[in-house]
XYZ file of C-alpha atoms in Angstrom:
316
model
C 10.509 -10.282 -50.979
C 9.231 -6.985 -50.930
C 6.548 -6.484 -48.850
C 3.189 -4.428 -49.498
C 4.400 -3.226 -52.877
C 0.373 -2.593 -53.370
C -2.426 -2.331 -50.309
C -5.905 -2.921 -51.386
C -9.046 -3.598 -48.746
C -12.854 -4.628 -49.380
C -14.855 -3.375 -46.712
C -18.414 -4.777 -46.733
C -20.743 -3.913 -43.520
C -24.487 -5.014 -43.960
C -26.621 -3.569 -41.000
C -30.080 -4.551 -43.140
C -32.090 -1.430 -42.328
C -35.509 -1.712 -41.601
C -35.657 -5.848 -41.671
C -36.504 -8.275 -39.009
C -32.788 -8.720 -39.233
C -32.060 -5.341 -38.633
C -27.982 -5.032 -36.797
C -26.594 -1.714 -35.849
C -22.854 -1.283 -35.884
C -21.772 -2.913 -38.774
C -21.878 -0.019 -41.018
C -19.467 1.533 -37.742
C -17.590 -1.277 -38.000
C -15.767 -1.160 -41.755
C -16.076 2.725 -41.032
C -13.746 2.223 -38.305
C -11.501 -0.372 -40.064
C -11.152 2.120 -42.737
C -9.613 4.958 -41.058
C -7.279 2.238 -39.111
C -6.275 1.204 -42.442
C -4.740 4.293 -43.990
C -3.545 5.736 -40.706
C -1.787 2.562 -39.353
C -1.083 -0.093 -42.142
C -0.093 2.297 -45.094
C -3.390 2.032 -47.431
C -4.285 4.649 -49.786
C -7.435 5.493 -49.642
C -8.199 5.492 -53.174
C -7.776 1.712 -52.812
C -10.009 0.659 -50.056
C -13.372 0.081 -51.826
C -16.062 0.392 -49.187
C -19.953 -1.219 -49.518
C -22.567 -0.691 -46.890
C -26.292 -1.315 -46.958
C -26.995 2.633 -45.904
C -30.303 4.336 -47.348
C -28.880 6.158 -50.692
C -25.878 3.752 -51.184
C -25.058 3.729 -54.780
C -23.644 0.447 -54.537
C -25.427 -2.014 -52.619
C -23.399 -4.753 -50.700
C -25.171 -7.535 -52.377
C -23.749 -11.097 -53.143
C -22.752 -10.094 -56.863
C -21.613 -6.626 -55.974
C -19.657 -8.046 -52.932
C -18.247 -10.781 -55.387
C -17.389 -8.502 -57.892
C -15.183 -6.076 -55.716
C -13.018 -8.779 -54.345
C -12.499 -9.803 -58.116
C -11.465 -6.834 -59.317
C -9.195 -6.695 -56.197
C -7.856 -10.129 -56.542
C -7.519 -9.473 -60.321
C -4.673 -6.680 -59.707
C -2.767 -8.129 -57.087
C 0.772 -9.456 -57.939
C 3.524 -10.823 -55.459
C 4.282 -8.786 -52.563
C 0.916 -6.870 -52.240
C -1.080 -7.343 -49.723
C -5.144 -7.578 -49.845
C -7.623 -7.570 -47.190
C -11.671 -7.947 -46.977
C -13.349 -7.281 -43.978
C -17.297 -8.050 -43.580
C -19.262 -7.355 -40.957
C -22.575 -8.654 -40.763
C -25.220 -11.917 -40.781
C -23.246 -15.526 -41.215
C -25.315 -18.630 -41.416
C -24.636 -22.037 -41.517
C -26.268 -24.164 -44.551
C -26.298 -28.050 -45.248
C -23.034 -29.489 -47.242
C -23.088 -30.136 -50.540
C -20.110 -32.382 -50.546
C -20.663 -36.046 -51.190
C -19.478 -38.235 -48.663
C -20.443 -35.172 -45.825
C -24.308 -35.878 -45.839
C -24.957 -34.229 -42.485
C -22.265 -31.693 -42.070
C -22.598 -27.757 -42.355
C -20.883 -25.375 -44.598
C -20.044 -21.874 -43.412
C -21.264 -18.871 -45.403
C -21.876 -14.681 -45.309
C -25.227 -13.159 -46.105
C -25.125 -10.046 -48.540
C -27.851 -7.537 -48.194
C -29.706 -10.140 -50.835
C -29.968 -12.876 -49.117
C -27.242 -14.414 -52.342
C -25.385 -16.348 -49.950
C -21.234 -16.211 -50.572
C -19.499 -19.646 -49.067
C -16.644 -20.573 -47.704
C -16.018 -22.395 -51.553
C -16.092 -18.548 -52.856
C -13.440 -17.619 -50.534
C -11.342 -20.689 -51.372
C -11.752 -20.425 -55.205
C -10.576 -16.255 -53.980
C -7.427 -17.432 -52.366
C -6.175 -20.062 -55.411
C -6.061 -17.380 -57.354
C -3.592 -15.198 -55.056
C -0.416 -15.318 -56.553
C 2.537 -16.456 -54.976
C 4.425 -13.351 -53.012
C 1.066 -11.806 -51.937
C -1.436 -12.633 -49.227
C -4.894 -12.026 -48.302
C -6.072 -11.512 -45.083
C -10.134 -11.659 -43.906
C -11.532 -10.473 -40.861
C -14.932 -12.029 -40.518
C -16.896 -10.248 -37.545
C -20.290 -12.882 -38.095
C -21.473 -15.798 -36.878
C -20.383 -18.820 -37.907
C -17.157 -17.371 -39.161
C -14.671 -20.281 -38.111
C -14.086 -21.832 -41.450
C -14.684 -19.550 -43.985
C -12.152 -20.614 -46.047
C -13.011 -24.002 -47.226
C -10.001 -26.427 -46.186
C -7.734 -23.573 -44.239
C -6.055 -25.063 -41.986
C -7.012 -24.000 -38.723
C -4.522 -22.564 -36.327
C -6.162 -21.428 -33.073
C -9.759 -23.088 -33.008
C -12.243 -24.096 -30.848
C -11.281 -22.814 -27.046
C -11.259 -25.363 -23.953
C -11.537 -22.524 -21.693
C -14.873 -21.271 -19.964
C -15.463 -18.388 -18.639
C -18.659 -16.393 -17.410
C -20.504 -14.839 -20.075
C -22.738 -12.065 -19.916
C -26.053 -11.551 -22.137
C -26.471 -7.442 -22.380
C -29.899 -6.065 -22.995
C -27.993 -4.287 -26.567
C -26.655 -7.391 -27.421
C -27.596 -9.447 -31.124
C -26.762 -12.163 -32.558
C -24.985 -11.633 -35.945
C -26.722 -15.020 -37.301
C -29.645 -15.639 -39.773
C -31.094 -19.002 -39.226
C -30.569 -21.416 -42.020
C -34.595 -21.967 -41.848
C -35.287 -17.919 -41.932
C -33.182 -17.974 -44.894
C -34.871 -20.600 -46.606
C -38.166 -19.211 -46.069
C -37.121 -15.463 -46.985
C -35.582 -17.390 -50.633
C -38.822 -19.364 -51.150
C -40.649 -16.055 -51.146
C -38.624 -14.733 -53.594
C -38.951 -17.333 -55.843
C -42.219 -19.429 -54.978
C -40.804 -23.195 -55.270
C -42.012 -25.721 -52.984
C -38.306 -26.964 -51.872
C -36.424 -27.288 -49.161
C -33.022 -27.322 -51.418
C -31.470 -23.938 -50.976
C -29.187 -24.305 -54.085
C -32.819 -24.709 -56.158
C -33.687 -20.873 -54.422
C -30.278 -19.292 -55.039
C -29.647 -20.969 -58.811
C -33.556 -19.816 -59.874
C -33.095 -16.356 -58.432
C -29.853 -15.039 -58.970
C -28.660 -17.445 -61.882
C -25.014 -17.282 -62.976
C -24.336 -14.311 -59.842
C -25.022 -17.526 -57.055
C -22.287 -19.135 -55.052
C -19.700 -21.923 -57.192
C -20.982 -24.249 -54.682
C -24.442 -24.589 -55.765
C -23.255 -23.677 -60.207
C -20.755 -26.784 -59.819
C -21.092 -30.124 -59.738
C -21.025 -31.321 -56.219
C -17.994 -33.611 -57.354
C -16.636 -30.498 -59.078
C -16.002 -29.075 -55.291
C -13.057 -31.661 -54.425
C -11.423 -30.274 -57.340
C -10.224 -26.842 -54.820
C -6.964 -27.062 -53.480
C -6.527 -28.951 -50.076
C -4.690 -28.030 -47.096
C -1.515 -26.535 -48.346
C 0.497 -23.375 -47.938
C -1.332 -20.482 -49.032
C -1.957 -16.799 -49.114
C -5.024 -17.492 -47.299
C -5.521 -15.623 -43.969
C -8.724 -15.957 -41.952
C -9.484 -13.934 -38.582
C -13.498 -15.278 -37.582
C -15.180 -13.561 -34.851
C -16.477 -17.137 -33.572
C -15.832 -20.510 -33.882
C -17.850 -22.153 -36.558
C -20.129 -23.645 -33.646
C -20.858 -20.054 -32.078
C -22.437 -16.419 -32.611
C -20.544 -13.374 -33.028
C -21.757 -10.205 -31.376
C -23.592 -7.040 -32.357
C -23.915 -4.188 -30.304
C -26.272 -0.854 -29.544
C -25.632 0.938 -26.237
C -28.022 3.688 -27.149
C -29.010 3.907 -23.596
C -25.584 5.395 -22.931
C -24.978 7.059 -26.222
C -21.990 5.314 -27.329
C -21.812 4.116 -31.162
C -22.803 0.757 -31.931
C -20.559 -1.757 -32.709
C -19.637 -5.466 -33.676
C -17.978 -6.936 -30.443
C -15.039 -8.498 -32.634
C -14.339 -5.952 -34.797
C -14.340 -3.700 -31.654
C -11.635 -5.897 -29.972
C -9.453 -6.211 -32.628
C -9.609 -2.005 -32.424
C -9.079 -2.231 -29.170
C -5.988 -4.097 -29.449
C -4.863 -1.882 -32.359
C -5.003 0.703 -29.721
C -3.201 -0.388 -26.937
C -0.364 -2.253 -29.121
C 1.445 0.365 -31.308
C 3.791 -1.680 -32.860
C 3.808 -4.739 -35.235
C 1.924 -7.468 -34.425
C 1.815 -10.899 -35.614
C -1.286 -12.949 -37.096
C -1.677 -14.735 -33.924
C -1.206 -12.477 -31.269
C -4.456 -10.178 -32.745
C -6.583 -13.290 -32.495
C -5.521 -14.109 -28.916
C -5.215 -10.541 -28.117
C -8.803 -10.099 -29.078
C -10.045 -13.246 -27.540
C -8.168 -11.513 -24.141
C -10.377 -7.938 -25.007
C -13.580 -10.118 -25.201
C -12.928 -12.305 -22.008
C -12.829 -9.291 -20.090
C -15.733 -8.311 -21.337
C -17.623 -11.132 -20.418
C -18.343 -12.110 -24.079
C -18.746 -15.904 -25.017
C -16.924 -15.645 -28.642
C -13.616 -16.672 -29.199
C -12.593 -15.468 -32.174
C -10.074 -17.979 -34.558
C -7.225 -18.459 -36.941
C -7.172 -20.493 -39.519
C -4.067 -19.893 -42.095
C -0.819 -21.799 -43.237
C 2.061 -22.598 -40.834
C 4.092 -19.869 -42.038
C 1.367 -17.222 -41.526
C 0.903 -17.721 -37.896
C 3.321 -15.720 -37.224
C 3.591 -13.730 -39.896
C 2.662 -9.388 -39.440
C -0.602 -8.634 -39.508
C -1.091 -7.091 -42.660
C 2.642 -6.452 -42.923
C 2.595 -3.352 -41.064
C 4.924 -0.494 -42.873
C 7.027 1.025 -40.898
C 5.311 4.322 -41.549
C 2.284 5.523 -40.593
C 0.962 5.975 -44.447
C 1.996 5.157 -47.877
């Protein structure tokens, strides 16, 4: 098979200026990832679409604009290319909508717009991946384990404890599923407490597949199976990822995932395998006294697959 006939990236960072959500480094972040891209892994830059939340953006990273990037992206792709979406920003948890899972909780990314995109988006992304190709996300939010409804999960929750340590720069990259519920009932001034009611009456046809469909309609996804799924979450699905703003000593702010998986990038120079990012990164956050441990969740073959397929170049 040939391998990354075609490279194409999403880059979405949401820092939600001026907002009692307000993050700082997520904007740095995909900024970051982007350069990395086309010096390292061989991507053109006239195929890495990038969409932040900064003042004068002309396109705003909001759930439909988000949506409609990886679309067109997953639209093109044919076997042998290789496609990758990273998002920094807010995750949140929200109540299934599954029958026979009356108390569990779905993962999910919040846009700029509050128009949440689920881990049944990202599914319905990856069916559509032709055979030959893969496509890799890097999640650096909260709640990120599981983004992928029904990827199988490769390196999950960690037994090992460790001392973690609570800096004075240091954010939580999670909106609580209440604050969200209140901001959409705002918006849209319904008394209820269903959150599919919010997102259906106020963004219509542009609002996740897992509040549009039928909540029997959602078994109808593809189950565990091999796929060209790829997920990299900052967290666990239990646990908060890390944003942070040393201002006091003038360095850039940052998400603490994303910044591990950089700092791994620079201290490994050659390829490097699915895997041995995640548990390199969970290493680079351990000694940093951060209480995230970042995930896998892919099929067997992909464990140890290259990370993006890394040319053997430095650009393509």
């Amino acid at each position: 098979m040939e391998e990354g006939k075609k490279r194409m990236a999403v880059l979405v960072g949401c820092n939600y200026h001026n907002t009692r959500n307000e993050l700082h480094g997520c904007i740095n972040d995909v900024l970051t990832m982007r350069e990395t891209l086309v010096t390292r892994f061989g991507f053109q830059l006239s195929h890495v679409e990038l969409l932040t939340d900064e003042p004068g953006s002309l396109v705003m990273p909001t759930g439909a604009n988000i949506k409609k990037a990886l679309d067109r992206m997953v639209d093109q792709a044919e076997p042998g290319d290789v496609l990758f979406f990273h998002y920094s920003g807010h995750g949140t948890k929200i109540p299934s909508v599954k029958p026979h899972h009356p108390f569990s909780q779905d993962e999910a990314i919040v846009p700029c717009d509050f128009n949440l995109i689920t881990d049944i988006d990202f599914r319905q992304l990856v069916d559509r991946i032709p055979k030959g190709a893969n496509f890799t996300i890097l999640s650096d939010s909260c709640h990120s384990g599981g983004l992928i409804d029904k990827e199988k999960e490769q390196i999950g929750p960690s037994s090992v404890n460790f001392t973690s340590t609570t800096f004075p720069s240091q954010k939580p990259k999670m909106i609580p599923f209440e604050a969200i519920q209140q901001h959409l009932s705002s918006l849209t001034s319904i008394n209820t407490s269903d959150i599919g009611t919010h997102l259906l009456v106020h963004f219509g046809g542009d609002a996740s597949l897992k509040f549009r469909l039928p909540p029997t309609a959602l078994d109808w996804f593809e189950s565990l199976r091999s796929d060209a799924g790829i997920l990299l979450s900052g967290c666990q699905a239990n646990e908060t990822s890390a944003d942070m703003n040393p201002m006091m000593t003038g360095e850039k702010a940052y998400g603490a995932f994303s910044n591990a998986v950089q700092t791994v990038f620079k201290q490994q120079s050659g390829k490097l395998s699915n895997k041995e990012v995640v548990m390199l990164a969970r290493k680079a956050l351990q000694a940093q006294h951060f209480e995230q441990h970042p995930c896998l969740y892919c099929s067997d073959e992909n464990v140890d697959a290259t990370f993006l397929w890394q040319p053997k170049g430095p650009s393509a």
